[in-house]
Amino acid sequence: MLWSKLFIPTLRETPAEAEVASHQLLLRAGYIRQLSAGIYSYLFLAQRALLKIQKIVREEMDAIGGQEMYLPALNPAETWQESGRWDIMGDNMFRLKDRFGRDLCLGMTHEEVMTTIARGELRSYKQLPQIWYQIQTKFRDEPRPKSGLLRVRQFIMKDSYTFDMDQAGLDLAYDKHYQAYCRIFERCGLQYMIVEAHSGAMGGSQSHEFMVKSDAGEDFVAVCGSCGYSANLEKAAATPSVPAISDPEGDLSPEEFPTPGRKTIAEVAAFTGLPETSQMKSLVLVADGKPVLVLLRGDHQLSETKFGAVANDPEYRPAHPEEIREWFGAEAGSLGPVGVKNMPILADQALVGRRNMIAGANKDDYHLRNVTLGEDFQAEIHDLRQVAAGDVCACCGGVLDVVKTVEVGHIFKLGYKYSDSMGLRVLNAEGKEVTPIMGSYGIGIERILTCAIELYHDKDGMILPASIAPFDVVVTPANNADQAQMGAARKIYESCLALGLDAILDDRDERPGVKFKDADLIGPPYRIVVGKKLATGMVELVERKTKKTSDVPVAGAAAEVKARL
RNA sequence: CGGGCCGUGGCGCAGCCUGGCUAGCGCGCUUGCUUGGGGUGCAAGAGGUCCCGAGUUCAAAUCUCGGCGGCCCGACCA
C-alpha cells in the first residue's frame, strides 16, 4: 500500500488526556480516536493489527476443535433473568427498551445465549462434547473507563463455551483452552503469566487468568520468584511473615490499660512500643444484614474477596459508626474480641498460635494486653487476609512479590451453574436425562494489542511483534525527488509483496526525517531505506527494535526481511 | 458513589485572578518558492458558537449560578 493514499493521522504532540504509554501511542500513531468515554473508533492501523490478532485466535481455536459462531449483542431481558444475572450485573450492564417497552440489554458475555442454543438443540450424549466460540463486541458500562483501550465500555472479545458429559470431559476442554491460550499469547509475542484466579460473578470452580505484567494494569498478582507459584491477589494464599517480636510467654489474663486518643494500629504501636504484628486488628462488617467481627494481625489487610466468600455475601459493607457504638459501646479505634457475645467472630489463621496480644477493650481509649485466641475468646478460623509482598510462599518457602498486571485472558470451569438453571439436559448412554457440564473462556482482543504496546515501545513509538504489527516492513525512499531512489523503492516494495510480506511504501513527498519519525511511531518491525548508497547498489535495512542498520543489496532486500521475520 | 483537575481553530497551550480594541502563540493545514538522511527555511493564506444555558454589567473567554462533557485518584469491576 502507498502511504500517500492512506489515512494515518499521526500526531506530533501527545493529546493531554492520554496518560499511559499505549494510549498515547495509539493516539499519536493514528490507530484510534475517542468517540466518548471508554468508546473508541479503530482506524485503519488499529483494525489491521486487531485483524491479525483475531486471525491468530481463530487459527488456535479452530485447532482445538472450536466452531465459530456469531451471537447477538442485543439480548432480551428474559434470557438474563433466567440465569439470575439480570439483577446480579446491576449498573454494569447496558439496558434499553424497545418500542413496545420490552427490556433488552447489550451482552457483557454470552453464557446465557449459548446455553439457550444448547438446550434447544442438544439432545444426546452422542452430540457432546462441543466447543463453541465467537469473536464479538461486548458492552460493559464501566463506572470508570480509563487508560485508553485498557478499560473501555465497548470491546472485542473472543469467548468460547464448552459442553461436556462429565467432569473429565470438562477437564479436557479446559486443558485444551489452557494450551490454546498459551499458543495464542505466544504467537502474539506477549510475555505473560498464568495465575490462579477467583471466579467471581461468573460462578464455577477452577479458574486461571492470563496476565501481562504492566504498570498500566489494575490487577495485582502474587508471584513467587523461587517456585513460580502465582495467583491473583484476590485469591493468593501465603504464610505470613514472622512477627517482629515474639509473644510474651505464659497463661496471662487480659489486662486493661489506658491508650488516650490512640485509635489506629500505628498509633497504638507507637504508644505501647510494640510492633503492629503484636496487635489484633478488629473490623466490624455487615454481611447478609448481620454484623460480624473480623480479626486480623495488626499489619495485615483484609481480603475482600476471601471475606465475601466466607460470609457468603460479596455485597457486604463496613458497619456504620453508630452501629459500632450500639453493638460495642465503643468507637472503632478501641474494639476487640474479648467479651463479644452478640455476633460471630471470624479470625484470620495468622492469629492461630499467637499469645498475649494487644486488642481493643471495647471501651473508648482503652486496650487490653495478654489477649489470646482460644483462651480469652473463641472464633472461627479462616484464611481472610490479603497476601502482601514479602510474605512467605506456601509452596516452597520463597519470598512472594506482588506485581501489577493486565488481564488478557480468563478461563473458567463453570460447572452446572447455567446448564442447571436454564434447563440444559441430554440423554446419556443409559437413556437417563443428565445435565451437561460447562466451561467458559475469554480473551480481550484489544488488550493483546494494548499490552504489546505497553510491553514494547520506546520514546519514538511502538515496537510491535511482527505477528500483530499492521505492516511487516515500510519501504522509505530518502529523497522523493530522486527518480532512481523512488524507482528502486517501488521495485523493492513490489518484491516484498511478491514474497507475501505486508509492505507499505512511504511515497509521501516529505522530508526524510518526517518519514523516519512516522515509521518509528507506527511500529513495523523493519524499515528499508533507499538512499544515497543506492549508487553502490545497496539499501539500508533497519530493525525497529534495536535501530540497528545493515546494508543489503537492492535485489536481496525483500528476501532479507522475509528471512528475518 | 466520594475527592481532585480540565473544557479557548485539528493538536499542545497562553489569556481568566485584576471584565474593556479586530482573542493570541507554537505545531499542524493550504499555496508558492526552497530544502532533501531524523519533524528544512522563507513568504502569503484558510480556519474560532472561547463546552452549553441563565444571571451580573454600559461591556463577559474573564465574575456568579446551573447543566453537559473529558481526564486522574479512591470505591467498584466476568
XYZ file of C-alpha atoms (C1' of nucleotides) in Angstrom:
643
model
C 0.000 0.000 0.000
C 1.037 3.528 -0.673
C 1.349 5.696 2.402
C 0.349 8.775 0.423
C -3.093 7.261 -0.179
C -3.719 6.040 3.361
C -5.370 7.689 6.320
C -2.750 7.522 9.048
C -3.278 10.673 11.109
C -0.107 10.774 13.195
C 0.239 13.406 15.865
C 3.393 15.234 16.715
C 2.234 16.009 20.212
C 0.579 13.800 22.776
C -3.059 14.670 23.470
C -3.432 15.846 27.056
C -5.955 13.221 28.102
C -3.648 10.267 27.471
C -1.748 9.068 30.498
C -0.426 5.575 29.818
C 2.080 4.802 27.062
C -0.216 2.607 24.993
C -2.948 5.226 24.989
C -0.556 7.999 23.995
C 0.973 5.933 21.201
C -2.334 4.625 19.870
C -3.458 8.233 19.503
C -0.160 9.604 18.202
C 0.327 6.787 15.727
C -3.140 7.335 14.310
C -4.544 3.967 15.413
C -7.568 5.151 17.347
C -9.750 8.164 18.075
C -12.041 8.594 21.011
C -15.759 8.979 20.463
C -16.827 9.120 24.097
C -15.558 7.954 27.476
C -14.440 4.349 27.045
C -15.643 4.233 23.438
C -13.130 4.345 20.610
C -13.079 4.234 16.846
C -10.459 1.880 15.494
C -8.870 3.463 12.443
C -7.046 1.696 9.653
C -3.882 0.714 11.511
C -5.670 -0.489 14.634
C -8.076 -2.536 12.573
C -5.201 -4.194 10.693
C -3.444 -5.114 13.931
C -6.676 -6.332 15.524
C -7.496 -8.452 12.491
C -4.076 -10.088 12.709
C -4.694 -10.864 16.354
C -8.114 -12.267 15.549
C -6.641 -14.446 12.822
C -4.221 -15.995 15.302
C -7.037 -16.525 17.786
C -9.210 -18.182 15.131
C -6.455 -20.497 13.999
C -5.735 -21.705 17.516
C -9.399 -22.037 18.452
C -10.110 -23.983 15.292
C -7.109 -26.188 16.062
C -8.714 -27.431 19.299
C -11.973 -28.132 17.526
C -13.698 -24.849 18.234
C -16.612 -23.909 15.986
C -17.003 -20.229 15.312
C -20.445 -18.662 15.626
C -21.732 -15.139 15.875
C -24.322 -14.399 18.528
C -26.488 -11.308 19.005
C -25.092 -8.484 21.101
C -28.638 -7.293 21.684
C -30.332 -9.628 24.142
C -33.839 -9.814 25.586
C -34.120 -9.406 29.365
C -35.722 -12.823 29.829
C -32.566 -14.613 28.791
C -30.633 -12.896 31.561
C -33.442 -13.163 34.068
C -33.409 -16.926 33.711
C -29.845 -17.218 34.934
C -30.386 -14.538 37.542
C -27.734 -12.282 36.100
C -30.186 -9.585 35.001
C -30.131 -8.471 38.638
C -26.590 -9.508 39.556
C -24.969 -7.441 36.819
C -26.529 -4.262 38.153
C -25.353 -0.978 36.690
C -22.558 -2.668 34.792
C -24.984 -3.825 32.132
C -26.249 -1.516 29.428
C -30.027 -1.728 29.351
C -32.562 -0.379 26.912
C -36.183 -0.739 25.896
C -37.647 -1.443 22.510
C -40.632 0.419 21.040
C -43.051 -1.842 22.874
C -41.409 -1.146 26.193
C -39.740 -4.552 26.426
C -36.476 -4.723 28.330
C -33.312 -5.508 26.423
C -29.640 -5.361 27.225
C -26.321 -5.328 25.444
C -24.412 -8.519 26.104
C -21.492 -8.465 28.527
C -20.724 -12.127 27.882
C -22.728 -14.958 26.363
C -23.238 -17.881 28.722
C -26.993 -17.398 28.606
C -27.345 -17.191 24.849
C -25.019 -20.139 24.264
C -26.932 -22.199 26.816
C -30.206 -21.217 25.174
C -28.952 -22.585 21.875
C -27.614 -25.706 23.510
C -30.768 -26.579 25.410
C -32.868 -26.166 22.319
C -30.737 -28.462 20.177
C -28.529 -30.792 22.170
C -30.446 -33.998 22.915
C -27.963 -36.831 23.221
C -24.596 -37.614 24.742
C -23.605 -38.500 21.184
C -23.608 -34.794 20.353
C -21.108 -33.945 23.082
C -18.569 -32.591 23.618
C -18.956 -29.221 21.895
C -16.670 -26.205 21.757
C -18.430 -23.090 20.501
C -16.831 -19.709 20.189
C -17.282 -16.270 18.738
C -15.336 -13.067 18.295
C -17.751 -10.318 19.076
C -18.304 -6.916 20.582
C -19.117 -6.793 24.266
C -20.588 -3.957 26.268
C -19.952 -3.066 29.884
C -20.951 0.160 31.497
C -17.746 0.609 33.453
C -18.022 3.071 36.310
C -14.699 4.492 35.310
C -13.329 3.843 31.829
C -9.650 4.677 31.673
C -6.209 4.209 30.179
C -7.199 4.275 26.513
C -8.099 0.782 25.326
C -7.301 -0.893 28.634
C -10.607 -0.274 30.334
C -13.436 0.515 27.965
C -17.183 0.215 27.648
C -17.230 -1.458 24.267
C -14.625 -4.005 23.252
C -13.996 -7.116 21.211
C -13.826 -10.428 22.956
C -13.208 -13.952 21.875
C -15.445 -16.004 24.090
C -15.874 -19.746 23.959
C -18.097 -22.193 25.771
C -17.777 -25.913 26.198
C -20.376 -28.568 26.892
C -19.323 -31.940 28.240
C -20.933 -35.015 29.729
C -18.806 -35.148 32.847
C -16.047 -33.570 34.891
C -13.363 -35.477 32.987
C -14.679 -34.028 29.750
C -14.663 -30.535 31.185
C -11.125 -31.026 32.468
C -10.049 -31.936 28.942
C -11.863 -28.965 27.364
C -10.320 -26.683 29.967
C -6.878 -28.040 29.303
C -7.316 -27.615 25.549
C -8.164 -23.980 26.100
C -5.283 -23.542 28.503
C -2.884 -24.832 25.863
C -4.527 -22.869 23.039
C -4.308 -19.660 25.071
C -0.622 -20.247 25.655
C -0.088 -20.631 21.934
C -2.172 -17.525 21.161
C -0.312 -15.236 23.568
C 2.968 -16.785 22.499
C 2.249 -16.095 18.836
C 1.147 -12.561 19.637
C 4.561 -12.038 21.188
C 3.368 -11.316 24.705
C 5.275 -12.078 27.871
C 2.539 -13.412 30.071
C 1.958 -15.404 33.183
C -0.805 -17.731 34.215
C -2.288 -17.272 37.643
C -4.867 -18.972 39.793
C -7.929 -16.785 39.813
C -11.076 -16.093 41.666
C -14.125 -16.929 39.590
C -16.269 -14.047 40.836
C -19.699 -13.393 39.404
C -19.161 -16.000 36.692
C -19.637 -18.779 39.185
C -17.780 -22.030 38.924
C -14.840 -23.786 40.437
C -11.426 -23.690 38.841
C -10.208 -20.642 37.010
C -6.987 -19.267 35.617
C -6.143 -15.833 34.354
C -3.581 -14.979 31.698
C -1.846 -11.823 32.836
C 0.678 -9.449 31.336
C 2.859 -7.637 33.819
C 2.424 -3.902 33.383
C 2.325 -0.786 35.491
C -0.703 0.282 33.489
C -2.593 -2.723 34.845
C -5.070 -2.810 37.685
C -4.959 -6.431 38.792
C -2.491 -7.412 41.444
C -0.835 -10.784 41.300
C 1.301 -12.531 43.896
C 4.259 -14.370 42.391
C 6.941 -16.497 43.937
C 10.378 -15.996 42.449
C 11.538 -19.433 43.509
C 8.859 -21.950 42.586
C 6.757 -19.996 40.137
C 3.588 -20.039 42.231
C 1.356 -17.209 41.074
C -2.171 -16.218 41.963
C -4.442 -13.258 41.730
C -4.154 -11.292 44.946
C -7.878 -11.831 45.463
C -7.163 -15.481 45.938
C -3.466 -15.811 46.757
C -2.505 -17.689 49.893
C 0.800 -17.487 51.719
C 2.450 -17.974 55.046
C 2.586 -14.652 56.866
C 5.947 -13.168 57.707
C 7.224 -13.904 61.208
C 6.028 -11.377 63.833
C 8.541 -8.649 64.515
C 8.961 -9.756 68.131
C 7.866 -12.950 69.821
C 4.861 -13.009 72.140
C 5.125 -12.914 75.921
C 5.045 -16.458 77.307
C 2.623 -17.756 79.882
C -1.054 -18.096 80.540
C -1.659 -14.436 81.229
C -5.074 -12.850 81.665
C -6.314 -9.875 79.690
C -5.434 -6.640 81.399
C -6.883 -3.249 80.614
C -4.639 -0.233 80.127
C -5.359 3.337 79.000
C -4.493 4.426 75.451
C -5.785 8.002 75.366
C -6.533 9.212 71.842
C -4.772 6.235 70.179
C -7.096 4.755 67.609
C -5.176 3.336 64.711
C -2.925 0.304 64.768
C 0.054 2.566 64.102
C -0.803 4.902 66.955
C -1.219 2.062 69.422
C 2.045 0.521 68.227
C 3.879 3.788 68.798
C 2.244 4.263 72.190
C 2.963 0.775 73.519
C 6.346 0.447 71.902
C 5.246 -2.904 70.476
C 5.190 -3.629 66.709
C 1.982 -3.811 64.695
C 2.429 -7.565 64.454
C 1.699 -7.798 68.191
C -1.795 -6.364 67.766
C -5.126 -7.753 66.701
C -6.939 -5.636 64.183
C -10.724 -5.662 64.710
C -13.067 -4.875 61.818
C -16.831 -4.790 62.058
C -18.608 -5.743 58.864
C -22.212 -6.269 57.944
C -22.773 -9.313 55.762
C -26.164 -10.627 54.839
C -27.658 -7.938 57.050
C -25.875 -9.224 60.172
C -22.802 -7.920 61.977
C -19.550 -9.881 62.034
C -16.352 -9.133 63.930
C -13.253 -9.909 61.881
C -9.817 -10.217 63.463
C -6.514 -9.864 61.649
C -2.940 -9.395 62.674
C -2.270 -5.678 63.067
C -0.105 -5.321 59.976
C -2.402 -7.398 57.744
C -5.111 -6.312 55.321
C -8.482 -7.963 54.903
C -9.005 -9.694 51.573
C -12.411 -8.511 50.495
C -12.830 -11.447 48.167
C -11.961 -14.037 50.773
C -14.233 -12.476 53.343
C -17.044 -12.190 50.819
C -16.702 -15.896 50.068
C -16.592 -16.935 53.750
C -19.515 -14.681 54.656
C -21.357 -15.840 51.572
C -22.177 -12.247 50.708
C -19.953 -10.412 48.210
C -22.043 -7.301 48.822
C -21.065 -6.934 52.473
C -20.292 -3.483 53.888
C -18.354 -1.955 56.761
C -20.509 -1.143 59.785
C -21.544 2.472 60.311
C -20.053 4.328 63.310
C -23.469 4.471 65.032
C -23.899 0.704 64.649
C -20.468 0.107 66.156
C -21.293 2.346 69.091
C -24.548 0.474 69.643
C -23.072 -3.022 69.408
C -19.778 -2.451 71.229
C -20.314 0.616 73.361
C -17.065 1.989 71.995
C -15.620 3.585 68.887
C -13.902 1.793 66.044
C -10.449 2.602 67.428
C -10.966 0.649 70.642
C -12.637 -2.573 69.553
C -11.628 -6.091 70.419
C -12.973 -9.649 70.658
C -12.986 -10.159 74.416
C -16.479 -10.331 75.804
C -18.201 -10.069 72.439
C -21.313 -12.268 72.503
C -23.763 -10.675 70.121
C -22.102 -11.557 66.828
C -19.906 -14.227 65.257
C -16.135 -13.680 65.410
C -14.002 -14.673 62.424
C -10.256 -14.760 62.947
C -7.572 -14.972 60.330
C -5.382 -18.031 60.573
C -2.316 -15.879 61.177
C -3.584 -15.408 64.736
C -3.546 -19.131 65.471
C -0.763 -19.995 67.890
C -0.207 -16.402 68.928
C -0.364 -15.498 72.620
C -0.907 -12.440 74.740
C -1.564 -9.881 72.043
C -2.885 -6.331 72.192
C -6.535 -5.729 71.298
C -9.149 -3.045 71.867
C -11.042 -3.193 75.180
C -14.454 -2.181 73.788
C -14.152 0.885 75.967
C -13.094 4.205 74.472
C -9.395 4.960 74.990
C -8.589 1.563 76.494
C -6.890 -1.524 75.140
C -6.207 -4.968 76.550
C -2.877 -6.728 76.703
C -2.474 -10.513 77.046
C -5.342 -11.445 74.717
C -5.108 -14.987 73.379
C -7.302 -16.600 70.749
C -8.974 -19.756 72.016
C -8.479 -18.868 75.669
C -9.875 -15.391 76.147
C -12.377 -15.673 73.327
C -13.441 -18.181 70.694
C -13.518 -17.575 66.947
C -13.991 -19.331 63.631
C -10.660 -19.585 61.850
C -10.402 -18.743 58.133
C -7.898 -17.511 55.609
C -9.051 -13.911 55.446
C -6.021 -11.790 54.854
C -4.695 -10.382 51.668
C -1.236 -11.558 50.749
C 1.405 -8.845 50.721
C 4.825 -8.516 49.150
C 7.371 -10.122 51.441
C 5.102 -12.944 52.588
C 6.466 -16.445 52.502
C 5.401 -18.723 49.652
C 3.227 -21.523 50.970
C 4.569 -23.921 48.345
C 8.308 -23.526 48.641
C 9.191 -21.034 51.350
C 10.414 -18.446 48.850
C 9.566 -14.784 49.100
C 6.429 -13.524 47.361
C 6.310 -10.414 45.270
C 3.157 -8.544 44.281
C 3.051 -7.162 40.734
C 0.598 -5.112 38.701
C -0.861 -6.831 35.680
C -3.386 -6.595 32.880
C -5.766 -9.488 32.356
C -5.730 -10.634 28.718
C -7.469 -13.966 29.106
C -9.529 -15.858 31.648
C -10.701 -19.465 31.646
C -13.399 -20.877 33.931
C -14.807 -24.221 34.811
C -18.400 -23.128 35.123
C -19.788 -26.414 36.310
C -23.567 -26.701 36.198
C -24.472 -23.122 37.025
C -26.009 -22.262 33.661
C -26.891 -25.675 32.306
C -28.769 -26.448 35.506
C -30.600 -23.152 35.973
C -31.504 -22.875 32.309
C -32.576 -26.474 31.872
C -29.999 -27.964 29.518
C -30.474 -31.734 29.578
C -29.344 -34.569 27.334
C -29.823 -38.317 27.469
C -26.818 -40.403 28.419
C -25.947 -43.883 27.124
C -28.345 -45.422 29.615
C -31.182 -43.295 28.347
C -31.224 -41.211 31.530
C -31.560 -37.458 31.475
C -28.386 -35.693 32.656
C -27.133 -32.107 32.844
C -24.013 -31.326 30.798
C -21.159 -29.518 32.475
C -19.878 -26.244 31.038
C -16.787 -24.107 30.767
C -16.307 -20.558 29.517
C -13.193 -18.885 28.230
C -12.467 -15.284 27.231
C -9.763 -13.261 25.535
C -9.706 -9.469 25.263
C -8.628 -8.747 21.695
C -7.764 -5.061 22.144
C -5.932 -5.862 25.339
C -3.499 -8.019 23.400
C -2.627 -5.033 21.235
C -2.547 -2.666 24.198
C -0.338 -4.942 26.261
C 2.014 -5.447 23.337
C 2.433 -1.686 23.127
C 2.901 -1.347 26.879
C 5.490 -4.089 26.730
C 7.282 -2.999 23.587
C 7.779 0.678 22.944
C 10.440 3.325 23.254
C 10.452 7.115 23.187
C 9.943 7.088 19.426
C 6.923 4.842 19.242
C 5.626 1.305 19.104
C 7.814 -1.740 18.555
C 5.183 -4.307 17.749
C 5.780 -8.030 17.468
C 5.837 -8.893 13.760
C 2.837 -11.195 14.115
C 0.480 -8.383 15.071
C 2.096 -5.290 13.524
C -0.119 -3.697 10.875
C 2.780 -3.950 8.443
C 5.874 -6.152 8.298
C 8.025 -3.588 6.611
C 7.984 0.010 5.449
C 9.996 0.969 2.388
C 11.259 4.539 2.630
C 12.944 6.388 -0.215
C 15.017 9.084 1.481
C 14.572 11.589 -1.300
C 11.350 11.581 -3.266
C 12.706 13.880 -5.911
C 15.391 11.361 -6.777
C 13.925 9.231 -9.559
C 16.430 6.438 -9.071
C 15.609 6.170 -5.382
C 11.876 6.240 -5.993
C 12.171 3.635 -8.720
C 14.284 1.297 -6.614
C 11.999 1.753 -3.624
C 8.999 0.869 -5.733
C 10.715 -2.270 -7.002
C 11.701 -3.383 -3.513
C 8.167 -2.737 -2.308
C 6.813 -4.905 -5.099
C 9.260 -7.699 -4.320
C 8.083 -7.582 -0.722
C 4.503 -8.018 -1.854
C 5.518 -10.850 -4.143
C 7.083 -12.610 -1.151
C 3.845 -12.270 0.766
C 5.043 -9.525 3.091
C 2.699 -6.847 4.358
C 4.604 -3.907 2.977
C 3.916 -0.215 2.827
C 5.726 2.223 0.543
C 6.221 5.655 2.049
C 5.848 7.595 -1.171
C 4.812 10.818 0.520
C 6.553 13.990 -0.574
C 8.010 14.585 2.854
C 11.412 15.241 4.279
C 13.221 12.037 5.222
C 13.092 12.973 8.907
C 9.314 13.105 8.842
C 9.115 9.695 7.211
C 11.546 8.151 9.672
C 9.664 9.570 12.635
C 6.335 8.295 11.385
C 7.720 4.847 10.612
C 9.166 4.595 14.118
C 5.854 5.686 15.582
C 3.540 3.175 13.936
C 5.689 0.192 14.792
C 6.508 -2.136 11.831
C 9.463 -4.338 12.786
C 11.552 -3.434 9.720
C 12.268 -0.455 7.516
C 14.126 -0.440 4.226
C 15.682 2.921 3.464
C 16.590 3.656 -0.123
C 19.104 6.476 -0.069
C 22.489 7.599 -1.245
C 24.033 4.151 -1.036
C 21.811 3.172 -3.934
C 24.666 4.393 -6.136
C 26.662 1.373 -4.911
C 23.673 -0.926 -5.251
C 22.921 -1.015 -1.544
C 19.973 -0.089 0.670
C 19.667 0.002 4.441
C 17.680 -2.463 6.447
C 16.773 -1.026 9.841
C 15.468 -3.158 12.659
C 12.924 -1.135 14.610
C 13.637 -2.787 17.923
C 17.362 -2.107 18.026
C 17.619 0.657 15.413
C 20.476 -1.422 14.003
C 21.188 -0.723 10.373
C 22.704 -3.118 7.923
C 23.474 -2.585 4.260
C 21.929 -5.106 1.916
C 21.936 -5.313 -1.875
C 18.857 -3.874 -3.549
C 17.947 -7.175 -5.108
C 18.089 -9.100 -1.842
C 16.409 -6.595 0.462
C 12.904 -8.055 0.392
C 14.167 -11.596 0.869
C 16.295 -10.492 3.790
C 13.250 -9.056 5.583
C 11.305 -12.219 4.875
C 14.133 -14.298 6.309
C 14.359 -12.238 9.460
C 10.670 -12.256 10.292
C -20.655 6.850 44.975
C -16.539 10.170 47.421
C -12.098 13.523 46.107
C -9.081 16.486 42.572
C -8.187 18.746 37.710
C -9.783 20.460 32.983
C -13.004 22.418 28.664
C -10.172 28.726 24.106
C -9.203 26.892 15.391
C -7.152 19.732 14.082
C -3.153 19.096 18.383
C -0.395 21.450 22.563
C -1.141 25.792 25.261
C -1.395 31.450 26.934
C -5.078 34.978 28.212
C -9.276 34.418 33.213
C -7.079 36.061 39.424
C -7.459 42.245 38.451
C -14.046 42.305 32.853
C -12.593 46.833 28.019
C -9.524 47.414 20.697
C -10.228 43.240 15.137
C -8.887 36.607 21.116
C -3.080 35.361 20.881
C 1.379 31.808 20.450
C 3.784 27.076 18.761
C 2.759 22.816 15.839
C -0.386 21.073 12.004
C -3.281 22.538 7.335
C -3.474 25.336 2.084
C -0.489 27.897 -1.920
C 4.305 29.355 -3.934
C 9.422 29.154 -3.719
C 13.249 26.487 -1.102
C 15.338 22.109 1.037
C 16.260 16.746 0.627
C 19.421 11.242 5.892
C 15.885 12.254 11.852
C 9.542 16.561 12.291
C 14.105 22.182 6.450
C 13.803 27.600 5.576
C 11.099 31.952 3.704
C 6.567 34.232 2.285
C 1.367 34.588 1.752
C -3.283 32.396 3.439
C -7.533 29.480 5.481
C -9.530 28.096 9.949
C -12.709 30.032 16.446
C -20.667 29.175 18.670
C -13.715 30.885 23.816
C -18.396 23.468 26.100
C -23.899 24.904 26.801
C -27.648 27.928 29.345
C -29.104 31.697 32.625
C -27.536 35.889 35.514
C -24.485 40.433 36.950
C -22.619 44.649 33.975
C -22.519 50.144 29.590
C -19.329 45.838 28.395
C -18.105 38.668 29.867
C -13.273 33.831 27.233
C -12.645 36.525 32.023
C -17.300 37.396 37.552
C -21.885 34.306 39.692
C -25.265 30.143 39.408
C -26.915 25.769 36.907
C -26.001 21.996 33.344
C -23.063 18.923 29.869
C -18.528 16.605 28.562
C -13.493 14.728 29.416
C -9.183 13.183 32.495
C -6.969 11.484 37.132
C -7.123 9.255 42.426
C -10.166 6.163 45.598
C -14.504 2.828 45.785
C -16.279 -0.646 42.115
C -15.009 -4.172 38.246
C -16.578 -11.740 34.389
